[in-house]
Amino acid sequence: PGEDEKFYPSKAKAICEDILRTTLAGQEYDEELAKEWVTNIGNDIKDKVKTLNIPRYKVICQITIGQVRDQGVSIASRCLWDVAHDNYASVNFSNDSLWANAMVFGVYTD
């Protein structure tokens, strides 16, 4: 891809931070609402990232939301990809009631 058609994690990260903050700031954790938030946040991020002029990239979003309860959480991911073209962005958000992680993968397709 050309330089202007690459997946840049910094741009995807800014999108994720904005959507997580606007959607979850001030929210209290609720299991039923979290199911909706995960779907809506994932779709919103994917739609916005696709506007970044990355025509040959498959955009994959993984959103995780949980309740803050004095526990630790680690989220990991493994992928087989082309290090020259593929990349990802990961963003964390938390407030007094909930935590969230958004991972966005840009995988180049030939």
Short mmCIF file of N, CA, C and O in Angstrom, two decimals:
data_model
loop_
_atom_site.label_atom_id
_atom_site.label_comp_id
_atom_site.label_asym_id
_atom_site.label_seq_id
_atom_site.Cartn_x
_atom_site.Cartn_y
_atom_site.Cartn_z
N PRO A 1 0.83 -1.20 0.00
CA PRO A 1 0.00 0.00 0.00
C PRO A 1 0.87 1.26 0.00
O PRO A 1 2.00 1.24 0.47
N GLY A 2 0.31 2.32 -0.50
CA GLY A 2 1.00 3.61 -0.46
C GLY A 2 1.04 4.14 0.96
O GLY A 2 0.30 3.69 1.83
N GLU A 3 1.93 5.09 1.21
CA GLU A 3 2.06 5.64 2.56
C GLU A 3 0.74 6.21 3.09
O GLU A 3 0.47 6.17 4.28
N ASP A 4 -0.08 6.76 2.20
CA ASP A 4 -1.35 7.34 2.63
C ASP A 4 -2.47 6.30 2.73
O ASP A 4 -3.60 6.63 3.06
N GLU A 5 -2.16 5.02 2.44
CA GLU A 5 -3.16 3.96 2.50
C GLU A 5 -2.79 2.88 3.52
O GLU A 5 -3.27 1.76 3.46
N LYS A 6 -1.92 3.22 4.47
CA LYS A 6 -1.51 2.26 5.49
C LYS A 6 -2.34 2.42 6.77
O LYS A 6 -2.85 3.50 7.05
N PHE A 7 -2.42 1.34 7.52
CA PHE A 7 -3.07 1.36 8.83
C PHE A 7 -2.07 1.91 9.83
O PHE A 7 -1.03 1.30 10.09
N TYR A 8 -2.35 3.09 10.37
CA TYR A 8 -1.48 3.71 11.36
C TYR A 8 -2.11 3.55 12.74
O TYR A 8 -3.20 4.10 13.00
N PRO A 9 -1.44 2.82 13.65
CA PRO A 9 -2.02 2.61 14.98
C PRO A 9 -2.34 3.90 15.73
O PRO A 9 -3.31 3.94 16.49
N SER A 10 -1.55 4.94 15.53
CA SER A 10 -1.80 6.19 16.25
C SER A 10 -3.17 6.78 15.89
O SER A 10 -3.87 7.31 16.76
N LYS A 11 -3.55 6.68 14.64
CA LYS A 11 -4.87 7.20 14.22
C LYS A 11 -5.99 6.33 14.78
O LYS A 11 -7.01 6.85 15.25
N ALA A 12 -5.81 5.02 14.74
CA ALA A 12 -6.81 4.11 15.29
C ALA A 12 -6.93 4.29 16.80
O ALA A 12 -8.03 4.24 17.36
N LYS A 13 -5.80 4.50 17.46
CA LYS A 13 -5.80 4.69 18.91
C LYS A 13 -6.60 5.94 19.30
O LYS A 13 -7.38 5.93 20.25
N ALA A 14 -6.42 7.02 18.56
CA ALA A 14 -7.16 8.25 18.84
C ALA A 14 -8.67 8.03 18.68
O ALA A 14 -9.46 8.53 19.49
N ILE A 15 -9.06 7.27 17.66
CA ILE A 15 -10.48 6.96 17.45
C ILE A 15 -11.01 6.15 18.63
O ILE A 15 -12.09 6.43 19.17
N CYS A 16 -10.27 5.12 19.04
CA CYS A 16 -10.70 4.28 20.16
C CYS A 16 -10.84 5.08 21.45
O CYS A 16 -11.83 4.92 22.17
N GLU A 17 -9.85 5.91 21.74
CA GLU A 17 -9.90 6.71 22.97
C GLU A 17 -11.13 7.60 22.98
O GLU A 17 -11.83 7.71 23.99
N ASP A 18 -11.42 8.24 21.85
CA ASP A 18 -12.57 9.14 21.77
C ASP A 18 -13.88 8.38 21.96
O ASP A 18 -14.74 8.80 22.74
N ILE A 19 -14.04 7.25 21.28
CA ILE A 19 -15.29 6.50 21.37
C ILE A 19 -15.47 5.88 22.75
O ILE A 19 -16.57 5.92 23.32
N LEU A 20 -14.41 5.32 23.32
CA LEU A 20 -14.53 4.76 24.67
C LEU A 20 -14.89 5.84 25.69
O LEU A 20 -15.77 5.65 26.53
N ARG A 21 -14.23 6.99 25.59
CA ARG A 21 -14.48 8.08 26.54
C ARG A 21 -15.92 8.61 26.41
O ARG A 21 -16.62 8.77 27.41
N THR A 22 -16.36 8.87 25.19
CA THR A 22 -17.70 9.44 25.01
C THR A 22 -18.80 8.44 25.35
O THR A 22 -19.86 8.84 25.82
N THR A 23 -18.56 7.16 25.14
CA THR A 23 -19.58 6.15 25.41
C THR A 23 -19.64 5.76 26.88
O THR A 23 -20.72 5.56 27.44
N LEU A 24 -18.48 5.66 27.54
CA LEU A 24 -18.44 5.06 28.88
C LEU A 24 -18.21 6.03 30.03
O LEU A 24 -18.42 5.66 31.19
N ALA A 25 -17.80 7.26 29.74
CA ALA A 25 -17.56 8.21 30.83
C ALA A 25 -18.84 8.43 31.63
O ALA A 25 -19.90 8.66 31.06
N GLY A 26 -18.75 8.29 32.93
CA GLY A 26 -19.90 8.52 33.79
C GLY A 26 -20.87 7.34 33.87
O GLY A 26 -21.88 7.43 34.57
N GLN A 27 -20.59 6.25 33.19
CA GLN A 27 -21.49 5.09 33.21
C GLN A 27 -21.17 4.19 34.40
O GLN A 27 -20.03 4.09 34.84
N GLU A 28 -22.19 3.55 34.93
CA GLU A 28 -22.05 2.53 35.96
C GLU A 28 -22.10 1.17 35.28
O GLU A 28 -22.86 0.97 34.34
N TYR A 29 -21.30 0.23 35.78
CA TYR A 29 -21.29 -1.10 35.17
C TYR A 29 -22.64 -1.78 35.33
O TYR A 29 -23.22 -1.80 36.41
N ASP A 30 -23.14 -2.33 34.25
CA ASP A 30 -24.37 -3.12 34.23
C ASP A 30 -24.15 -4.21 33.21
O ASP A 30 -23.83 -3.93 32.05
N GLU A 31 -24.33 -5.45 33.61
CA GLU A 31 -24.04 -6.58 32.73
C GLU A 31 -24.83 -6.53 31.42
O GLU A 31 -24.27 -6.78 30.35
N GLU A 32 -26.10 -6.20 31.50
CA GLU A 32 -26.93 -6.15 30.29
C GLU A 32 -26.51 -4.99 29.38
O GLU A 32 -26.45 -5.14 28.17
N LEU A 33 -26.25 -3.83 29.97
CA LEU A 33 -25.81 -2.69 29.17
C LEU A 33 -24.44 -2.95 28.56
O LEU A 33 -24.16 -2.52 27.43
N ALA A 34 -23.56 -3.65 29.28
CA ALA A 34 -22.21 -3.93 28.78
C ALA A 34 -22.27 -4.73 27.48
O ALA A 34 -21.45 -4.51 26.58
N LYS A 35 -23.24 -5.62 27.36
CA LYS A 35 -23.39 -6.40 26.12
C LYS A 35 -23.69 -5.47 24.94
O LYS A 35 -23.15 -5.65 23.85
N GLU A 36 -24.54 -4.49 25.17
CA GLU A 36 -24.86 -3.51 24.12
C GLU A 36 -23.66 -2.61 23.83
O GLU A 36 -23.36 -2.31 22.68
N TRP A 37 -22.99 -2.15 24.89
CA TRP A 37 -21.83 -1.27 24.71
C TRP A 37 -20.76 -1.94 23.87
O TRP A 37 -20.18 -1.31 23.00
N VAL A 38 -20.48 -3.21 24.14
CA VAL A 38 -19.44 -3.93 23.40
C VAL A 38 -19.75 -3.92 21.90
O VAL A 38 -18.90 -3.61 21.08
N THR A 39 -20.98 -4.25 21.56
CA THR A 39 -21.38 -4.28 20.15
C THR A 39 -21.34 -2.89 19.53
O THR A 39 -20.77 -2.70 18.44
N ASN A 40 -21.92 -1.92 20.21
CA ASN A 40 -21.98 -0.56 19.66
C ASN A 40 -20.59 0.07 19.54
O ASN A 40 -20.28 0.70 18.52
N ILE A 41 -19.76 -0.10 20.55
CA ILE A 41 -18.41 0.47 20.51
C ILE A 41 -17.61 -0.18 19.39
O ILE A 41 -16.93 0.50 18.62
N GLY A 42 -17.69 -1.49 19.26
CA GLY A 42 -16.97 -2.19 18.20
C GLY A 42 -17.39 -1.72 16.82
O GLY A 42 -16.55 -1.46 15.95
N ASN A 43 -18.69 -1.59 16.61
CA ASN A 43 -19.18 -1.12 15.31
C ASN A 43 -18.78 0.33 15.04
O ASN A 43 -18.39 0.67 13.91
N ASP A 44 -18.86 1.18 16.06
CA ASP A 44 -18.48 2.59 15.89
C ASP A 44 -17.00 2.73 15.55
O ASP A 44 -16.62 3.49 14.66
N ILE A 45 -16.16 1.99 16.27
CA ILE A 45 -14.73 2.05 16.00
C ILE A 45 -14.43 1.54 14.60
O ILE A 45 -13.69 2.17 13.84
N LYS A 46 -15.01 0.41 14.24
CA LYS A 46 -14.75 -0.16 12.91
C LYS A 46 -15.19 0.81 11.81
O LYS A 46 -14.46 1.04 10.85
N ASP A 47 -16.36 1.40 11.95
CA ASP A 47 -16.85 2.35 10.95
C ASP A 47 -15.94 3.56 10.81
O ASP A 47 -15.65 4.01 9.70
N LYS A 48 -15.47 4.10 11.95
CA LYS A 48 -14.60 5.28 11.89
C LYS A 48 -13.22 4.95 11.34
O LYS A 48 -12.64 5.74 10.60
N VAL A 49 -12.67 3.80 11.72
CA VAL A 49 -11.35 3.41 11.22
C VAL A 49 -11.40 3.20 9.71
O VAL A 49 -10.46 3.54 9.00
N LYS A 50 -12.51 2.68 9.22
CA LYS A 50 -12.63 2.44 7.77
C LYS A 50 -12.64 3.74 6.97
O LYS A 50 -12.41 3.72 5.77
N THR A 51 -12.89 4.87 7.61
CA THR A 51 -12.88 6.16 6.91
C THR A 51 -11.46 6.71 6.75
O THR A 51 -11.28 7.78 6.18
N LEU A 52 -10.44 5.99 7.23
CA LEU A 52 -9.05 6.48 7.20
C LEU A 52 -8.33 6.20 5.88
O LEU A 52 -7.12 6.26 5.83
N ASN A 53 -9.04 5.87 4.84
CA ASN A 53 -8.45 5.61 3.52
C ASN A 53 -7.47 4.43 3.58
O ASN A 53 -6.30 4.55 3.24
N ILE A 54 -7.97 3.30 4.05
CA ILE A 54 -7.18 2.06 4.09
C ILE A 54 -7.93 0.99 3.31
O ILE A 54 -8.45 0.03 3.88
N PRO A 55 -7.99 1.11 1.98
CA PRO A 55 -8.88 0.29 1.16
C PRO A 55 -8.60 -1.21 1.16
O PRO A 55 -9.51 -1.98 0.97
N ARG A 56 -7.37 -1.63 1.35
CA ARG A 56 -7.05 -3.05 1.26
C ARG A 56 -6.93 -3.71 2.62
O ARG A 56 -6.40 -4.81 2.74
N TYR A 57 -7.39 -3.05 3.67
CA TYR A 57 -7.25 -3.58 5.01
C TYR A 57 -8.57 -4.15 5.54
O TYR A 57 -9.62 -3.55 5.36
N LYS A 58 -8.48 -5.29 6.18
CA LYS A 58 -9.60 -5.84 6.95
C LYS A 58 -9.45 -5.28 8.35
O LYS A 58 -8.38 -5.36 8.95
N VAL A 59 -10.50 -4.68 8.87
CA VAL A 59 -10.48 -4.07 10.20
C VAL A 59 -11.23 -4.98 11.16
O VAL A 59 -12.38 -5.33 10.93
N ILE A 60 -10.54 -5.36 12.24
CA ILE A 60 -11.11 -6.27 13.23
C ILE A 60 -11.06 -5.57 14.59
O ILE A 60 -10.02 -5.05 14.98
N CYS A 61 -12.19 -5.57 15.30
CA CYS A 61 -12.25 -4.94 16.63
C CYS A 61 -12.57 -5.99 17.68
O CYS A 61 -13.44 -6.84 17.47
N GLN A 62 -11.88 -5.90 18.80
CA GLN A 62 -12.17 -6.75 19.95
C GLN A 62 -12.34 -5.83 21.15
O GLN A 62 -11.41 -5.14 21.55
N ILE A 63 -13.54 -5.83 21.71
CA ILE A 63 -13.86 -4.96 22.83
C ILE A 63 -14.16 -5.82 24.05
O ILE A 63 -14.91 -6.79 23.96
N THR A 64 -13.60 -5.45 25.19
CA THR A 64 -13.84 -6.16 26.44
C THR A 64 -14.21 -5.14 27.51
O THR A 64 -13.55 -4.11 27.64
N ILE A 65 -15.29 -5.41 28.25
CA ILE A 65 -15.73 -4.54 29.33
C ILE A 65 -15.95 -5.38 30.57
O ILE A 65 -16.53 -6.48 30.49
N GLY A 66 -15.50 -4.90 31.72
CA GLY A 66 -15.69 -5.63 32.97
C GLY A 66 -15.95 -4.68 34.13
O GLY A 66 -15.78 -3.47 34.01
N GLN A 67 -16.33 -5.27 35.24
CA GLN A 67 -16.64 -4.49 36.45
C GLN A 67 -15.38 -4.35 37.30
O GLN A 67 -14.62 -5.30 37.45
N VAL A 68 -15.18 -3.17 37.87
CA VAL A 68 -14.06 -2.94 38.78
C VAL A 68 -14.42 -3.57 40.12
O VAL A 68 -15.40 -3.19 40.74
N ARG A 69 -13.61 -4.56 40.55
CA ARG A 69 -13.88 -5.25 41.82
C ARG A 69 -12.59 -5.70 42.48
O ARG A 69 -12.47 -6.83 42.88
N ASP A 70 -11.61 -4.83 42.59
CA ASP A 70 -10.34 -5.15 43.25
C ASP A 70 -9.64 -6.37 42.66
O ASP A 70 -9.07 -7.18 43.38
N GLN A 71 -9.69 -6.52 41.34
CA GLN A 71 -9.03 -7.63 40.68
C GLN A 71 -8.09 -7.10 39.62
O GLN A 71 -8.18 -5.96 39.21
N GLY A 72 -7.21 -7.94 39.16
CA GLY A 72 -6.33 -7.59 38.05
C GLY A 72 -6.81 -8.30 36.79
O GLY A 72 -7.38 -9.38 36.85
N VAL A 73 -6.58 -7.68 35.66
CA VAL A 73 -6.98 -8.26 34.39
C VAL A 73 -5.84 -8.11 33.40
O VAL A 73 -5.23 -7.04 33.30
N SER A 74 -5.56 -9.17 32.68
CA SER A 74 -4.59 -9.12 31.58
C SER A 74 -5.29 -9.60 30.31
O SER A 74 -5.98 -10.62 30.34
N ILE A 75 -5.13 -8.85 29.25
CA ILE A 75 -5.72 -9.22 27.97
C ILE A 75 -4.58 -9.37 26.97
O ILE A 75 -3.75 -8.48 26.83
N ALA A 76 -4.55 -10.51 26.32
CA ALA A 76 -3.49 -10.79 25.36
C ALA A 76 -4.09 -11.24 24.03
O ALA A 76 -5.23 -11.68 23.98
N SER A 77 -3.29 -11.13 23.00
CA SER A 77 -3.73 -11.52 21.67
C SER A 77 -2.54 -12.04 20.89
O SER A 77 -1.43 -11.54 21.03
N ARG A 78 -2.79 -13.04 20.06
CA ARG A 78 -1.74 -13.56 19.19
C ARG A 78 -2.28 -13.62 17.78
O ARG A 78 -3.42 -14.04 17.55
N CYS A 79 -1.45 -13.20 16.84
CA CYS A 79 -1.87 -13.20 15.43
C CYS A 79 -0.69 -13.61 14.56
O CYS A 79 0.46 -13.37 14.90
N LEU A 80 -1.00 -14.19 13.45
CA LEU A 80 -0.01 -14.50 12.44
C LEU A 80 -0.23 -13.50 11.31
O LEU A 80 -1.29 -13.49 10.69
N TRP A 81 0.77 -12.62 11.09
CA TRP A 81 0.56 -11.60 10.09
C TRP A 81 1.85 -11.14 9.45
O TRP A 81 2.93 -11.54 9.85
N ASP A 82 1.70 -10.24 8.50
CA ASP A 82 2.83 -9.65 7.77
C ASP A 82 3.27 -8.40 8.53
O ASP A 82 2.55 -7.39 8.55
N VAL A 83 4.46 -8.46 9.13
CA VAL A 83 4.92 -7.33 9.95
C VAL A 83 5.17 -6.07 9.14
O VAL A 83 5.23 -4.97 9.70
N ALA A 84 5.30 -6.20 7.83
CA ALA A 84 5.53 -5.03 6.98
C ALA A 84 4.25 -4.21 6.76
O ALA A 84 4.33 -3.01 6.50
N HIS A 85 3.08 -4.85 6.86
CA HIS A 85 1.84 -4.15 6.53
C HIS A 85 0.78 -4.17 7.63
O HIS A 85 0.00 -3.24 7.75
N ASP A 86 0.71 -5.25 8.39
CA ASP A 86 -0.33 -5.40 9.40
C ASP A 86 0.10 -4.72 10.71
O ASP A 86 1.28 -4.63 11.01
N ASN A 87 -0.91 -4.27 11.48
CA ASN A 87 -0.61 -3.62 12.74
C ASN A 87 -1.85 -3.61 13.61
O ASN A 87 -2.92 -4.06 13.19
N TYR A 88 -1.72 -3.07 14.82
CA TYR A 88 -2.86 -3.01 15.73
C TYR A 88 -2.71 -1.81 16.68
O TYR A 88 -1.64 -1.25 16.82
N ALA A 89 -3.83 -1.48 17.31
CA ALA A 89 -3.85 -0.46 18.35
C ALA A 89 -4.64 -1.01 19.52
O ALA A 89 -5.63 -1.72 19.33
N SER A 90 -4.20 -0.69 20.73
CA SER A 90 -4.88 -1.14 21.94
C SER A 90 -5.05 0.05 22.88
O SER A 90 -4.12 0.82 23.09
N VAL A 91 -6.26 0.20 23.44
CA VAL A 91 -6.58 1.32 24.31
C VAL A 91 -7.32 0.81 25.54
O VAL A 91 -8.20 -0.05 25.42
N ASN A 92 -6.97 1.33 26.70
CA ASN A 92 -7.66 1.00 27.95
C ASN A 92 -8.43 2.21 28.45
O ASN A 92 -7.99 3.35 28.28
N PHE A 93 -9.56 1.94 29.10
CA PHE A 93 -10.38 2.99 29.71
C PHE A 93 -10.86 2.44 31.05
O PHE A 93 -11.16 1.25 31.16
N SER A 94 -10.97 3.31 32.05
CA SER A 94 -11.58 2.88 33.31
C SER A 94 -12.18 4.07 34.04
O SER A 94 -11.76 5.21 33.85
N ASN A 95 -13.17 3.78 34.83
CA ASN A 95 -13.72 4.74 35.77
C ASN A 95 -13.92 4.01 37.10
O ASN A 95 -13.39 2.91 37.28
N ASP A 96 -14.66 4.56 38.03
CA ASP A 96 -14.82 3.93 39.34
C ASP A 96 -15.60 2.62 39.29
O ASP A 96 -15.50 1.80 40.20
N SER A 97 -16.38 2.41 38.25
CA SER A 97 -17.29 1.28 38.19
C SER A 97 -16.90 0.21 37.17
O SER A 97 -17.21 -0.96 37.35
N LEU A 98 -16.23 0.62 36.08
CA LEU A 98 -15.95 -0.34 35.01
C LEU A 98 -14.60 -0.08 34.37
O LEU A 98 -14.01 0.98 34.52
N TRP A 99 -14.12 -1.09 33.65
CA TRP A 99 -12.91 -0.97 32.84
C TRP A 99 -13.25 -1.49 31.44
O TRP A 99 -14.18 -2.30 31.28
N ALA A 100 -12.52 -1.00 30.46
CA ALA A 100 -12.74 -1.45 29.09
C ALA A 100 -11.41 -1.48 28.35
O ALA A 100 -10.50 -0.71 28.64
N ASN A 101 -11.32 -2.39 27.39
CA ASN A 101 -10.17 -2.48 26.51
C ASN A 101 -10.69 -2.61 25.09
O ASN A 101 -11.62 -3.37 24.83
N ALA A 102 -10.10 -1.84 24.20
CA ALA A 102 -10.42 -1.93 22.77
C ALA A 102 -9.15 -2.25 22.00
O ALA A 102 -8.15 -1.56 22.16
N MET A 103 -9.20 -3.30 21.20
CA MET A 103 -8.09 -3.64 20.32
C MET A 103 -8.61 -3.60 18.90
O MET A 103 -9.68 -4.16 18.60
N VAL A 104 -7.86 -2.91 18.04
CA VAL A 104 -8.23 -2.81 16.63
C VAL A 104 -7.06 -3.32 15.81
O VAL A 104 -5.93 -2.88 15.98
N PHE A 105 -7.35 -4.25 14.94
CA PHE A 105 -6.34 -4.85 14.08
C PHE A 105 -6.58 -4.41 12.64
O PHE A 105 -7.72 -4.43 12.18
N GLY A 106 -5.53 -4.02 11.96
CA GLY A 106 -5.59 -3.70 10.54
C GLY A 106 -4.75 -4.74 9.81
O GLY A 106 -3.54 -4.75 9.93
N VAL A 107 -5.42 -5.64 9.07
CA VAL A 107 -4.75 -6.72 8.39
C VAL A 107 -4.85 -6.49 6.89
O VAL A 107 -5.96 -6.42 6.33
N TYR A 108 -3.69 -6.36 6.24
CA TYR A 108 -3.65 -6.06 4.81
C TYR A 108 -4.03 -7.30 4.00
O TYR A 108 -3.55 -8.40 4.26
N THR A 109 -4.89 -7.12 3.02
CA THR A 109 -5.30 -8.21 2.14
C THR A 109 -4.78 -7.95 0.74
O THR A 109 -4.90 -6.84 0.21
N ASP A 110 -4.18 -8.96 0.15
CA ASP A 110 -3.65 -8.84 -1.22
C ASP A 110 -4.74 -8.88 -2.25
O ASP A 110 -5.73 -9.47 -2.14
#
